[in-house]
PDB file of C-alpha atoms in Angstrom:
ATOM      1  CA  UNK C   1     -71.359  24.090   9.006  1.00  0.00           C
ATOM      2  CA  UNK C   2     -70.291  27.653   8.294  1.00  0.00           C
ATOM      3  CA  UNK C   3     -68.498  27.764  11.624  1.00  0.00           C
ATOM      4  CA  UNK C   4     -66.617  24.551  10.808  1.00  0.00           C
ATOM      5  CA  UNK C   5     -65.474  25.997   7.463  1.00  0.00           C
ATOM      6  CA  UNK C   6     -64.370  29.215   9.172  1.00  0.00           C
ATOM      7  CA  UNK C   7     -62.393  27.199  11.743  1.00  0.00           C
ATOM      8  CA  UNK C   8     -60.766  25.134   8.965  1.00  0.00           C
ATOM      9  CA  UNK C   9     -59.842  28.320   7.046  1.00  0.00           C
ATOM     10  CA  UNK C  10     -58.401  29.870  10.201  1.00  0.00           C
ATOM     11  CA  UNK C  11     -56.343  26.732  10.924  1.00  0.00           C
ATOM     12  CA  UNK C  12     -55.000  26.576   7.345  1.00  0.00           C
ATOM     13  CA  UNK C  13     -54.097  30.254   7.343  1.00  0.00           C
ATOM     14  CA  UNK C  14     -52.387  29.965  10.737  1.00  0.00           C
ATOM     15  CA  UNK C  15     -50.410  26.919   9.622  1.00  0.00           C
ATOM     16  CA  UNK C  16     -49.247  28.584   6.408  1.00  0.00           C
ATOM     17  CA  UNK C  17     -48.096  31.694   8.301  1.00  0.00           C
ATOM     18  CA  UNK C  18     -46.194  29.812  11.038  1.00  0.00           C
ATOM     19  CA  UNK C  19     -43.547  28.510   8.683  1.00  0.00           C
ATOM     20  CA  UNK C  20     -44.388  24.855   8.100  1.00  0.00           C
ATOM     21  CA  UNK C  21     -43.508  25.498   4.498  1.00  0.00           C
ATOM     22  CA  UNK C  22     -40.164  26.816   5.765  1.00  0.00           C
ATOM     23  CA  UNK C  23     -39.395  23.419   7.298  1.00  0.00           C
ATOM     24  CA  UNK C  24     -38.478  22.170   3.851  1.00  0.00           C
ATOM     25  CA  UNK C  25     -35.742  24.792   3.592  1.00  0.00           C
ATOM     26  CA  UNK C  26     -32.176  23.597   4.291  1.00  0.00           C
ATOM     27  CA  UNK C  27     -30.841  24.144   7.773  1.00  0.00           C
ATOM     28  CA  UNK C  28     -27.553  26.022   7.858  1.00  0.00           C
ATOM     29  CA  UNK C  29     -25.304  25.620  10.872  1.00  0.00           C
ATOM     30  CA  UNK C  30     -22.355  28.002  10.996  1.00  0.00           C
ATOM     31  CA  UNK C  31     -18.989  26.543  11.935  1.00  0.00           C
ATOM     32  CA  UNK C  32     -16.232  28.495  13.581  1.00  0.00           C
ATOM     33  CA  UNK C  33     -13.287  26.830  11.861  1.00  0.00           C
ATOM     34  CA  UNK C  34     -11.758  27.227   8.442  1.00  0.00           C
ATOM     35  CA  UNK C  35     -10.894  23.510   8.238  1.00  0.00           C
ATOM     36  CA  UNK C  36     -12.078  21.606   5.217  1.00  0.00           C
ATOM     37  CA  UNK C  37     -12.606  17.949   4.517  1.00  0.00           C
ATOM     38  CA  UNK C  38      -9.369  16.138   3.619  1.00  0.00           C
ATOM     39  CA  UNK C  39      -9.543  15.320  -0.077  1.00  0.00           C
ATOM     40  CA  UNK C  40      -6.839  13.247  -1.723  1.00  0.00           C
ATOM     41  CA  UNK C  41      -5.542  15.153  -4.706  1.00  0.00           C
ATOM     42  CA  UNK C  42      -2.034  13.940  -5.461  1.00  0.00           C
ATOM     43  CA  UNK C  43       0.812  12.617  -3.383  1.00  0.00           C
ATOM     44  CA  UNK C  44       3.918  14.765  -3.075  1.00  0.00           C
ATOM     45  CA  UNK C  45       6.187  11.784  -3.818  1.00  0.00           C
ATOM     46  CA  UNK C  46       6.066  10.378  -7.350  1.00  0.00           C
ATOM     47  CA  UNK C  47       6.276   6.578  -7.130  1.00  0.00           C
ATOM     48  CA  UNK C  48       6.253   6.124 -10.930  1.00  0.00           C
ATOM     49  CA  UNK C  49       9.397   5.178 -12.819  1.00  0.00           C
ATOM     50  CA  UNK C  50      12.583   3.194 -12.343  1.00  0.00           C
ATOM     51  CA  UNK C  51      14.213   2.564  -8.991  1.00  0.00           C
ATOM     52  CA  UNK C  52      17.329   0.788  -7.751  1.00  0.00           C
ATOM     53  CA  UNK C  53      18.228  -0.080  -4.208  1.00  0.00           C
ATOM     54  CA  UNK C  54      20.060  -2.093  -1.601  1.00  0.00           C
ATOM     55  CA  UNK C  55      18.667  -4.264   1.174  1.00  0.00           C
ATOM     56  CA  UNK C  56      19.617  -6.525   4.041  1.00  0.00           C
ATOM     57  CA  UNK C  57      17.726  -8.874   6.313  1.00  0.00           C
ATOM     58  CA  UNK C  58      17.427 -12.363   7.732  1.00  0.00           C
ATOM     59  CA  UNK C  59      16.453 -15.480   5.807  1.00  0.00           C
ATOM     60  CA  UNK C  60      14.789 -17.875   8.268  1.00  0.00           C
ATOM     61  CA  UNK C  61      14.119 -21.581   7.761  1.00  0.00           C
ATOM     62  CA  UNK C  62      14.035 -24.788   9.825  1.00  0.00           C
ATOM     63  CA  UNK C  63      17.853 -24.894  10.024  1.00  0.00           C
ATOM     64  CA  UNK C  64      18.135 -21.426  11.544  1.00  0.00           C
ATOM     65  CA  UNK C  65      18.855 -18.215   9.759  1.00  0.00           C
ATOM     66  CA  UNK C  66      21.380 -16.237   7.755  1.00  0.00           C
ATOM     67  CA  UNK C  67      21.793 -12.584   6.870  1.00  0.00           C
ATOM     68  CA  UNK C  68      21.082 -11.785   3.222  1.00  0.00           C
ATOM     69  CA  UNK C  69      22.588  -8.744   1.514  1.00  0.00           C
ATOM     70  CA  UNK C  70      21.150  -7.706  -1.817  1.00  0.00           C
ATOM     71  CA  UNK C  71      20.334  -5.258  -4.553  1.00  0.00           C
ATOM     72  CA  UNK C  72      17.105  -4.681  -6.440  1.00  0.00           C
ATOM     73  CA  UNK C  73      16.021  -2.980  -9.637  1.00  0.00           C
ATOM     74  CA  UNK C  74      12.388  -2.227 -10.433  1.00  0.00           C
ATOM     75  CA  UNK C  75       9.840  -0.213 -12.317  1.00  0.00           C
ATOM     76  CA  UNK C  76       6.367   0.864 -11.243  1.00  0.00           C
ATOM     77  CA  UNK C  77       3.524   3.068 -12.415  1.00  0.00           C
ATOM     78  CA  UNK C  78       1.258   5.096 -10.164  1.00  0.00           C
ATOM     79  CA  UNK C  79      -2.450   5.582 -11.001  1.00  0.00           C
ATOM     80  CA  UNK C  80      -4.122   8.023  -8.607  1.00  0.00           C
ATOM     81  CA  UNK C  81      -3.699   6.275  -5.260  1.00  0.00           C
ATOM     82  CA  UNK C  82      -2.604   2.794  -6.403  1.00  0.00           C
ATOM     83  CA  UNK C  83       0.371   1.414  -8.293  1.00  0.00           C
ATOM     84  CA  UNK C  84       1.628  -1.678 -10.091  1.00  0.00           C
ATOM     85  CA  UNK C  85       5.175  -2.695 -10.863  1.00  0.00           C
ATOM     86  CA  UNK C  86       7.851  -5.358 -11.201  1.00  0.00           C
ATOM     87  CA  UNK C  87      11.159  -5.947  -9.451  1.00  0.00           C
ATOM     88  CA  UNK C  88      14.247  -8.103  -9.945  1.00  0.00           C
ATOM     89  CA  UNK C  89      16.551  -8.735  -6.972  1.00  0.00           C
ATOM     90  CA  UNK C  90      19.753 -10.642  -6.284  1.00  0.00           C
ATOM     91  CA  UNK C  91      20.733 -11.540  -2.726  1.00  0.00           C
ATOM     92  CA  UNK C  92      23.883 -13.099  -1.350  1.00  0.00           C
ATOM     93  CA  UNK C  93      23.951 -15.282   1.750  1.00  0.00           C
ATOM     94  CA  UNK C  94      27.336 -15.931   3.371  1.00  0.00           C
ATOM     95  CA  UNK C  95      28.032 -19.451   4.655  1.00  0.00           C
ATOM     96  CA  UNK C  96      26.897 -20.019   8.250  1.00  0.00           C
ATOM     97  CA  UNK C  97      26.083 -23.004  10.403  1.00  0.00           C
ATOM     98  CA  UNK C  98      23.527 -25.087   8.505  1.00  0.00           C
ATOM     99  CA  UNK C  99      23.860 -22.968   5.331  1.00  0.00           C
ATOM    100  CA  UNK C 100      26.330 -22.834   2.446  1.00  0.00           C
ATOM    101  CA  UNK C 101      27.248 -19.539   0.851  1.00  0.00           C
ATOM    102  CA  UNK C 102      24.896 -18.925  -2.038  1.00  0.00           C
ATOM    103  CA  UNK C 103      23.238 -16.368  -4.274  1.00  0.00           C
ATOM    104  CA  UNK C 104      19.488 -16.063  -4.625  1.00  0.00           C
ATOM    105  CA  UNK C 105      17.459 -14.391  -7.399  1.00  0.00           C
ATOM    106  CA  UNK C 106      13.901 -13.028  -7.273  1.00  0.00           C
ATOM    107  CA  UNK C 107      11.403 -11.811  -9.851  1.00  0.00           C
ATOM    108  CA  UNK C 108       8.421 -10.068  -8.245  1.00  0.00           C
ATOM    109  CA  UNK C 109       5.226  -8.377  -9.310  1.00  0.00           C
ATOM    110  CA  UNK C 110       4.031  -5.640  -6.963  1.00  0.00           C
ATOM    111  CA  UNK C 111       0.648  -3.986  -6.486  1.00  0.00           C
ATOM    112  CA  UNK C 112      -0.075  -1.434  -3.811  1.00  0.00           C
ATOM    113  CA  UNK C 113      -1.969   1.557  -2.521  1.00  0.00           C
ATOM    114  CA  UNK C 114      -0.690   4.907  -1.389  1.00  0.00           C
ATOM    115  CA  UNK C 115      -2.299   4.972   2.031  1.00  0.00           C
ATOM    116  CA  UNK C 116      -1.104   8.512   2.833  1.00  0.00           C
ATOM    117  CA  UNK C 117       1.182  11.035   1.151  1.00  0.00           C
ATOM    118  CA  UNK C 118       4.078   9.311   2.886  1.00  0.00           C
ATOM    119  CA  UNK C 119       3.157   5.610   3.040  1.00  0.00           C
ATOM    120  CA  UNK C 120       3.017   2.970   0.317  1.00  0.00           C
ATOM    121  CA  UNK C 121       1.547  -0.418   1.274  1.00  0.00           C
ATOM    122  CA  UNK C 122       1.961  -3.226  -1.274  1.00  0.00           C
ATOM    123  CA  UNK C 123       1.639  -6.951  -1.882  1.00  0.00           C
ATOM    124  CA  UNK C 124       4.199  -8.935  -3.839  1.00  0.00           C
ATOM    125  CA  UNK C 125       4.204 -12.299  -5.597  1.00  0.00           C
ATOM    126  CA  UNK C 126       6.757 -13.951  -7.812  1.00  0.00           C
ATOM    127  CA  UNK C 127       9.458 -16.530  -8.358  1.00  0.00           C
ATOM    128  CA  UNK C 128      12.667 -17.207  -6.437  1.00  0.00           C
ATOM    129  CA  UNK C 129      15.647 -19.352  -7.406  1.00  0.00           C
ATOM    130  CA  UNK C 130      18.764 -20.433  -5.509  1.00  0.00           C
ATOM    131  CA  UNK C 131      21.640 -19.775  -7.882  1.00  0.00           C
ATOM    132  CA  UNK C 132      23.905 -22.353  -6.189  1.00  0.00           C
ATOM    133  CA  UNK C 133      24.884 -25.949  -6.987  1.00  0.00           C
ATOM    134  CA  UNK C 134      21.489 -27.314  -5.836  1.00  0.00           C
ATOM    135  CA  UNK C 135      18.864 -25.084  -7.429  1.00  0.00           C
ATOM    136  CA  UNK C 136      15.817 -24.613  -5.241  1.00  0.00           C
ATOM    137  CA  UNK C 137      12.811 -22.957  -6.895  1.00  0.00           C
ATOM    138  CA  UNK C 138      10.186 -21.144  -4.839  1.00  0.00           C
ATOM    139  CA  UNK C 139       6.942 -19.263  -5.245  1.00  0.00           C
ATOM    140  CA  UNK C 140       7.253 -16.004  -3.303  1.00  0.00           C
ATOM    141  CA  UNK C 141       4.289 -14.333  -1.572  1.00  0.00           C
ATOM    142  CA  UNK C 142       4.334 -11.340   0.749  1.00  0.00           C
ATOM    143  CA  UNK C 143       4.206  -7.604   0.993  1.00  0.00           C
ATOM    144  CA  UNK C 144       5.786  -4.518   2.407  1.00  0.00           C
ATOM    145  CA  UNK C 145       5.762  -0.866   3.358  1.00  0.00           C
ATOM    146  CA  UNK C 146       7.724   2.061   1.907  1.00  0.00           C
ATOM    147  CA  UNK C 147       8.066   5.663   3.025  1.00  0.00           C
ATOM    148  CA  UNK C 148       9.764   8.501   1.133  1.00  0.00           C
ATOM    149  CA  UNK C 149      12.505  10.362   2.998  1.00  0.00           C
ATOM    150  CA  UNK C 150      13.418  12.811   0.211  1.00  0.00           C
ATOM    151  CA  UNK C 151      12.326  13.650  -3.340  1.00  0.00           C
ATOM    152  CA  UNK C 152      14.065  10.566  -4.750  1.00  0.00           C
ATOM    153  CA  UNK C 153      14.820   8.160  -1.856  1.00  0.00           C
ATOM    154  CA  UNK C 154      12.485   5.789   0.004  1.00  0.00           C
ATOM    155  CA  UNK C 155      13.022   3.380   2.883  1.00  0.00           C
ATOM    156  CA  UNK C 156      11.136   0.118   3.100  1.00  0.00           C
ATOM    157  CA  UNK C 157      10.545  -3.163   4.847  1.00  0.00           C
ATOM    158  CA  UNK C 158       9.371  -6.318   3.068  1.00  0.00           C
ATOM    159  CA  UNK C 159       8.362  -9.845   4.064  1.00  0.00           C
ATOM    160  CA  UNK C 160       8.377 -12.734   1.576  1.00  0.00           C
ATOM    161  CA  UNK C 161       7.364 -16.327   2.247  1.00  0.00           C
ATOM    162  CA  UNK C 162       9.133 -18.772  -0.071  1.00  0.00           C
ATOM    163  CA  UNK C 163       7.088 -21.901  -0.800  1.00  0.00           C
ATOM    164  CA  UNK C 164       9.175 -24.615  -2.533  1.00  0.00           C
ATOM    165  CA  UNK C 165       8.066 -25.742  -5.969  1.00  0.00           C
ATOM    166  CA  UNK C 166      10.085 -28.974  -5.868  1.00  0.00           C
ATOM    167  CA  UNK C 167      11.958 -30.190  -2.801  1.00  0.00           C
ATOM    168  CA  UNK C 168      13.488 -27.931  -0.188  1.00  0.00           C
ATOM    169  CA  UNK C 169      11.797 -26.270   2.706  1.00  0.00           C
ATOM    170  CA  UNK C 170       9.805 -23.055   3.109  1.00  0.00           C
ATOM    171  CA  UNK C 171      11.744 -19.889   3.912  1.00  0.00           C
ATOM    172  CA  UNK C 172      10.909 -16.501   5.349  1.00  0.00           C
ATOM    173  CA  UNK C 173      12.811 -13.458   4.074  1.00  0.00           C
ATOM    174  CA  UNK C 174      12.568 -10.140   5.898  1.00  0.00           C
ATOM    175  CA  UNK C 175      14.418  -7.244   4.273  1.00  0.00           C
ATOM    176  CA  UNK C 176      15.005  -3.610   5.129  1.00  0.00           C
ATOM    177  CA  UNK C 177      16.352  -1.355   2.420  1.00  0.00           C
ATOM    178  CA  UNK C 178      16.584   1.911   0.558  1.00  0.00           C
ATOM    179  CA  UNK C 179      15.502   2.665  -3.026  1.00  0.00           C
ATOM    180  CA  UNK C 180      16.640   5.521  -5.268  1.00  0.00           C
ATOM    181  CA  UNK C 181      13.883   6.599  -7.681  1.00  0.00           C
ATOM    182  CA  UNK C 182      14.747   7.987 -11.127  1.00  0.00           C
TER     183      UNK C 182
END
C-alpha cells in the first residue's frame, strides 16, 4: 500500500510540474501584420439634411414606354449606419405613341442602410398621382442605390413599381439622377 501511495504522489508531482496547469493559460499567436479588424465608426459622407436633385429615366407600362424628366426635394436623417427620410418629386413625360404629355407627382418615404462609406441602399414606399386630365392614383413601392461623388453631391438609381389604386395599369419607373445635399 505504501508503494501505491508513493507512486500516486510521484504521478501527481510529475503532472503538476509538466504544465497541465499551464494549459488553462491563453495561447498567444503572434501575427506579422499591423492590420486591424474593420470597425464601422462613421461614414465620411453625411447623408443627413435637405437635398434637391434632378433625374431622368423610362416609365414602362403595357403600352410601351416614355422618358420621364424630373426634380426631387427631400430630407433625411442618419442614425449610425441607417437613415430615414421623405421625398417629393415631380416628373414630366412628353407625349409619345400611346402616351399623352403629362406631369406626375410622387410623395415617398425612404428607409435605408449605409452599406459602406460610399454606398447607400434604401427602400421606398409612397403615393403617386398623374397630374393630367385623367388622374391616376398609385401606390409606389421600390428602392434604390446612392453613392457620393463629392462632399455634397450623390448619384443614384431608383426603381419604383406603381400599383393603381383605382383604374389604370401598373407602371415601372426607373430613374437615374443626381442630388445636391445641403
